[in-house]
Amino acid sequence: MATVQMPDPFAQVPSLGPERPVVWPARTRRKLANGLEVVLVESHTIPKFTGELYLRSGNAVAAANAKSPGLAEITATVVRTGTEKRSSRQIEEDLRRIGADVGTSAGADTTAIGFNGLAEFSGDLLKLVAELAQQASFPADEFERERRQMIEGLRIARTTPSFLASERMRRVLFGSHPYSIIAPTETQVKEYRLGQLVEFYRTHYTPGNALLIAVGDFAAPQMMEQIERIFGSWKPATVPVVPDTTLPELHGRRVHLVHLPESVQTQVVVANHAITRKQPDWLRLALANSIYGGAFNSRLIINIREQKGYTYSPRSGVHALRQHGYFSVNAAVRNDVVAASLTEIFYEIDRMRSLAVGEDELSDARTYMSGVFSLGLATQDGLASQLSTVYLNELPDNELETYRQRVRALTAADVLAAARRYFDSPNAQITIVGDHGQIGDQARLFGEVTEYSAEPE
Amino acid sequence: MNELHIPLETTKLENGLRVVISPDRTAPVATLGVYYNIGFRLEPRGRSGFAHLFEHMMFQGSEHAGKMMHIKLINSSGGVLNGSTHYDVTNYYESIPSNAVERVLWLEADRMRALKVDDENLRNQRDVVKEEVRVNVLNQPYGGFPWLDLPPIAFRNWANAHNFYGDFADLDAASLDDVQQFFRTYYSPANAVLLMVGDVTPDEGFALARRYFGSIPPGPPLPKADVGEPPFEGVRRGEVEEKFGTLPAFAVGYRAPERRTPDWYALAMLDHALHGGRAGRVYRQLVLEQQIAVDTGGGIQYPVGDLFDYNGPTLLVSRVLHKPEYSPDQALDAFDAVIDAVRQHGIEQGELEQVKVKFRSEYVSSLEGGHGASIPRYGLMHYLACFTLFDNDPSLVNSILEGFLKVTPEQVRVAAQRYLDPNRRAIVFRKPTKKAAD
């Protein structure tokens, strides 16, 4: 018997096998006679379906046109507490009876009625969603209860470092634009009147302002018929637009310190204006962000977490709102390394702005971006979220299909150009939230410091 | 409709490593995981927080993949990765395009074979973990409430009662020897299960598992562990200062039954009737109707675990944040009235039927998701791991629903009486140190 010498399987990193093709499922799209846009995708992984009814109006239009920040949010919240046909309790029990969830919320640009449930009860769930969108009854007692809950929620948010940092950063970047406000003040919440909610609802919850996305275990043609039956009678109306306001011009780095007494850590945010999802540079910027601080393997995380241990979960991100966008770097760091962390954050930004990325790092980052994108294919939630990005931003219909090849075509020159344009190191705004006694001296090293209280203005 | 048919294939290698594969060709991606049957319950005394610190060390380097190589090789294959520490298990997982399956198995096997870390790595991750504790607990309103607050009040055995995130002095005391010792003791193939869900064929998956994991020595037998807990007697009360938040809060912990006992199925339905969203009795009564509370929540191991991923003494938890114009005792009385009603009358047949439909619906969703869209089928992997390690039967993932759907209203009432006992429970109050302005 001969003994066979087995090669050591650990001697070499296994190379990647051949890729199986990534095939995005077909969409069924239709615009109903009343203007409602519908996008459907079949996904038979589990016997459920999920989706969103979006209205293209959110807190920005409420702040700009009704001078009432947060009005879209409180409207969405009260929408689920009663319709002309059902009480709050009835709604919740009906949902449980069919194994479904509904969530209503509003961001800056959109309001969403999200839903998911068992496919066998899809008609019942869609009928409830349609009722919420058309026949909400705004019970006065539910409104008062939600108002109080919102106030208590805001009080807690004002003790949360990440909230305080975002709030200040958005004020600095967006000035008099409604995007500067991420939450109302307590006084503003106390001033809401029920009539304002009803008015916002009548004006903005209309089919011409809406997009319905559904993904799940159904046959698309039958689902489309069902949606036409349920949503076809929704009355169209015209919707006011949000006026665009110019943004403040930010020259030079400044430090915005929010004093949070007794804070045992400092929340650091570095941010500057960038672009929206529709702009042609978006993908180049997304790749630059991924190399800088958007992935576990990115430069920022290797530096301030894995080499220096300043922070647990640093991240950079590119954030697209409908009219404007911004780039931001976030880290919650030890109080005695605020200056050291900022130094490294800017060092890594400046490196992105001055030196072209090497071929290996570039190729790794491209594979990362296209790989992670395809993970969205595997679940109903993942598909719904990809579709929302495409259709809310009015991107081309073949956005998903062409994404991977467009990522692969990006070059080191693209990354350098995007970093130079959108990682605006010289004019970046620094927000820090912490105890001023511990971090004030460190802050002053980075620019003129303006101090704010964590208490509402 | 209540029976699931998720395909499963299993094998066991000679060194004791169990391998479970659930193939699905829907998309060319897979989620892989290695689960070790060790969590923070069994970390060494004087080393609170060690199991979690150790989890961080598993990303710091192995014999053939030095510091950052593990992370770099997975990200640069188009995948994402993480790990998490629970009471009784610690997991390491990756979601990747399926052409990277072999590479990920190579990485996981290398760190199961030969963790290779040094003092510098340990110092670095100790600092990272301290910032993690600050951002999640010490510098956060209601940080650690109630998951770090309740165990020391409820339990008497150090294993169940200590601070799982770790006292900083204990984290500082952890040495490289501790790391190697913990690794040798618990990170053996016989104490683990390897899972592959998604675009992997069983033939290919088993062959690769043998190739990379087959030669790892089985390791020493596991030490005997005592996680036993004396029976709950009396009401155990405690207080914790709330430095940031403005609302008073309390949480109640009742001892939960062992998994897969008849009481466990019944208590799961009762838990849903109490804590299932806005229709749940606690939220409906305290927030929507009486308007004493601003928010409520609860469940078995809430909010850090679930119904399936524990294997020792645990709590059914209920958490209430209430308005400052009510005293903690008033709020607790209102909560107790809700509990008293189910102890006296159980729940209605119609209510139980609703709860069952909702439970089935959530179970199915958690199999596909469970951890956001970037980790497809995390929940399936997680349940398969727990059913393998704790029950030696991964096929429970298909059959377990049956037990919940058979529960009767009478069983729910009996479970309420047996477990939601006002005279045998732990209560922690979070007291704000600053008053809310008004």
mmCIF file with all atom_site columns, N, CA and C in Angstrom, chain A residues 28 30-31 43-44 53 56 78 82 91 107 202 207 249 257 261 296 322 335 406 426 455:
data_model
loop_
_atom_site.group_PDB
_atom_site.id
_atom_site.type_symbol
_atom_site.label_atom_id
_atom_site.label_alt_id
_atom_site.label_comp_id
_atom_site.label_asym_id
_atom_site.label_entity_id
_atom_site.label_seq_id
_atom_site.pdbx_PDB_ins_code
_atom_site.Cartn_x
_atom_site.Cartn_y
_atom_site.Cartn_z
_atom_site.occupancy
_atom_site.B_iso_or_equiv
_atom_site.pdbx_formal_charge
_atom_site.auth_seq_id
_atom_site.auth_comp_id
_atom_site.auth_asym_id
_atom_site.auth_atom_id
_atom_site.pdbx_PDB_model_num
ATOM 1  N N  . THR A 1 28  ? -43.268 44.173 -12.628 1.00 0.00 ? 28  THR A N  1
ATOM 2  C CA . THR A 1 28  ? -44.511 44.512 -13.303 1.00 0.00 ? 28  THR A CA 1
ATOM 3  C C  . THR A 1 28  ? -44.862 45.923 -12.854 1.00 0.00 ? 28  THR A C  1
ATOM 4  N N  . ARG A 1 30  ? -47.175 49.551 -13.405 1.00 0.00 ? 30  ARG A N  1
ATOM 5  C CA . ARG A 1 30  ? -48.324 50.186 -14.051 1.00 0.00 ? 30  ARG A CA 1
ATOM 6  C C  . ARG A 1 30  ? -48.653 51.474 -13.325 1.00 0.00 ? 30  ARG A C  1
ATOM 7  N N  . LYS A 1 31  ? -49.128 52.437 -14.111 1.00 0.00 ? 31  LYS A N  1
ATOM 8  C CA . LYS A 1 31  ? -49.657 53.643 -13.502 1.00 0.00 ? 31  LYS A CA 1
ATOM 9  C C  . LYS A 1 31  ? -51.175 53.572 -13.628 1.00 0.00 ? 31  LYS A C  1
ATOM 10 N N  . SER A 1 43  ? -41.617 36.944 -5.478  1.00 0.00 ? 43  SER A N  1
ATOM 11 C CA . SER A 1 43  ? -40.520 36.310 -4.765  1.00 0.00 ? 43  SER A CA 1
ATOM 12 C C  . SER A 1 43  ? -41.134 35.228 -3.884  1.00 0.00 ? 43  SER A C  1
ATOM 13 N N  . HIS A 1 44  ? -40.837 33.980 -4.224  1.00 0.00 ? 44  HIS A N  1
ATOM 14 C CA . HIS A 1 44  ? -41.567 32.880 -3.580  1.00 0.00 ? 44  HIS A CA 1
ATOM 15 C C  . HIS A 1 44  ? -40.758 32.181 -2.488  1.00 0.00 ? 44  HIS A C  1
ATOM 16 N N  . LEU A 1 53  ? -46.335 51.618 0.819   1.00 0.00 ? 53  LEU A N  1
ATOM 17 C CA . LEU A 1 53  ? -47.058 52.641 0.080   1.00 0.00 ? 53  LEU A CA 1
ATOM 18 C C  . LEU A 1 53  ? -46.384 53.964 0.433   1.00 0.00 ? 53  LEU A C  1
ATOM 19 N N  . ARG A 1 56  ? -44.887 60.955 -1.667  1.00 0.00 ? 56  ARG A N  1
ATOM 20 C CA . ARG A 1 56  ? -43.652 61.727 -1.879  1.00 0.00 ? 56  ARG A CA 1
ATOM 21 C C  . ARG A 1 56  ? -43.703 63.083 -1.164  1.00 0.00 ? 56  ARG A C  1
ATOM 22 N N  . VAL A 1 78  ? -50.687 59.228 13.614  1.00 0.00 ? 78  VAL A N  1
ATOM 23 C CA . VAL A 1 78  ? -52.111 59.218 13.976  1.00 0.00 ? 78  VAL A CA 1
ATOM 24 C C  . VAL A 1 78  ? -52.950 58.500 12.910  1.00 0.00 ? 78  VAL A C  1
ATOM 25 N N  . GLY A 1 82  ? -56.981 55.050 13.574  1.00 0.00 ? 82  GLY A N  1
ATOM 26 C CA . GLY A 1 82  ? -58.423 55.018 13.366  1.00 0.00 ? 82  GLY A CA 1
ATOM 27 C C  . GLY A 1 82  ? -58.792 55.342 11.932  1.00 0.00 ? 82  GLY A C  1
ATOM 28 N N  . ILE A 1 91  ? -58.140 47.969 14.456  1.00 0.00 ? 91  ILE A N  1
ATOM 29 C CA . ILE A 1 91  ? -57.037 47.898 13.491  1.00 0.00 ? 91  ILE A CA 1
ATOM 30 C C  . ILE A 1 91  ? -55.960 46.930 13.992  1.00 0.00 ? 91  ILE A C  1
ATOM 31 N N  . GLY A 1 107 ? -40.132 60.506 6.805   1.00 0.00 ? 107 GLY A N  1
ATOM 32 C CA . GLY A 1 107 ? -38.776 61.040 6.791   1.00 0.00 ? 107 GLY A CA 1
ATOM 33 C C  . GLY A 1 107 ? -38.814 62.450 6.239   1.00 0.00 ? 107 GLY A C  1
ATOM 34 N N  . ARG A 1 202 ? -55.082 65.413 3.702   1.00 0.00 ? 202 ARG A N  1
ATOM 35 C CA . ARG A 1 202 ? -55.886 65.666 2.495   1.00 0.00 ? 202 ARG A CA 1
ATOM 36 C C  . ARG A 1 202 ? -55.007 66.111 1.332   1.00 0.00 ? 202 ARG A C  1
ATOM 37 N N  . PRO A 1 207 ? -53.233 59.780 -4.772  1.00 0.00 ? 207 PRO A N  1
ATOM 38 C CA . PRO A 1 207 ? -52.625 58.737 -5.616  1.00 0.00 ? 207 PRO A CA 1
ATOM 39 C C  . PRO A 1 207 ? -51.541 59.271 -6.555  1.00 0.00 ? 207 PRO A C  1
ATOM 40 N N  . GLU A 1 249 ? -23.218 78.695 2.403   1.00 0.00 ? 249 GLU A N  1
ATOM 41 C CA . GLU A 1 249 ? -21.862 78.396 1.906   1.00 0.00 ? 249 GLU A CA 1
ATOM 42 C C  . GLU A 1 249 ? -20.959 78.269 3.115   1.00 0.00 ? 249 GLU A C  1
ATOM 43 N N  . LEU A 1 257 ? -19.694 72.407 19.253  1.00 0.00 ? 257 LEU A N  1
ATOM 44 C CA . LEU A 1 257 ? -19.620 71.544 20.438  1.00 0.00 ? 257 LEU A CA 1
ATOM 45 C C  . LEU A 1 257 ? -20.951 71.570 21.186  1.00 0.00 ? 257 LEU A C  1
ATOM 46 N N  . PRO A 1 261 ? -23.383 67.224 29.775  1.00 0.00 ? 261 PRO A N  1
ATOM 47 C CA . PRO A 1 261 ? -22.666 67.038 31.041  1.00 0.00 ? 261 PRO A CA 1
ATOM 48 C C  . PRO A 1 261 ? -22.542 65.559 31.409  1.00 0.00 ? 261 PRO A C  1
ATOM 49 N N  . PHE A 1 296 ? -16.100 47.274 6.791   1.00 0.00 ? 296 PHE A N  1
ATOM 50 C CA . PHE A 1 296 ? -15.264 46.845 7.911   1.00 0.00 ? 296 PHE A CA 1
ATOM 51 C C  . PHE A 1 296 ? -13.789 46.952 7.517   1.00 0.00 ? 296 PHE A C  1
ATOM 52 N N  . ARG A 1 322 ? -33.727 64.150 -1.301  1.00 0.00 ? 322 ARG A N  1
ATOM 53 C CA . ARG A 1 322 ? -34.198 64.360 -2.671  1.00 0.00 ? 322 ARG A CA 1
ATOM 54 C C  . ARG A 1 322 ? -33.525 65.561 -3.342  1.00 0.00 ? 322 ARG A C  1
ATOM 55 N N  . ASN A 1 335 ? -12.997 60.020 25.545  1.00 0.00 ? 335 ASN A N  1
ATOM 56 C CA . ASN A 1 335 ? -12.880 61.472 25.734  1.00 0.00 ? 335 ASN A CA 1
ATOM 57 C C  . ASN A 1 335 ? -11.466 62.002 25.528  1.00 0.00 ? 335 ASN A C  1
ATOM 58 N N  . ARG A 1 406 ? -21.493 48.626 -13.941 1.00 0.00 ? 406 ARG A N  1
ATOM 59 C CA . ARG A 1 406 ? -21.062 50.018 -13.777 1.00 0.00 ? 406 ARG A CA 1
ATOM 60 C C  . ARG A 1 406 ? -20.045 50.148 -12.646 1.00 0.00 ? 406 ARG A C  1
ATOM 61 N N  . PRO A 1 426 ? -11.223 70.849 3.507   1.00 0.00 ? 426 PRO A N  1
ATOM 62 C CA . PRO A 1 426 ? -10.948 72.215 3.981   1.00 0.00 ? 426 PRO A CA 1
ATOM 63 C C  . PRO A 1 426 ? -12.170 72.889 4.604   1.00 0.00 ? 426 PRO A C  1
ATOM 64 N N  . GLU A 1 455 ? -29.900 71.069 25.751  1.00 0.00 ? 455 GLU A N  1
ATOM 65 C CA . GLU A 1 455 ? -31.308 71.407 25.958  1.00 0.00 ? 455 GLU A CA 1
ATOM 66 C C  . GLU A 1 455 ? -31.875 72.030 24.686  1.00 0.00 ? 455 GLU A C  1
#
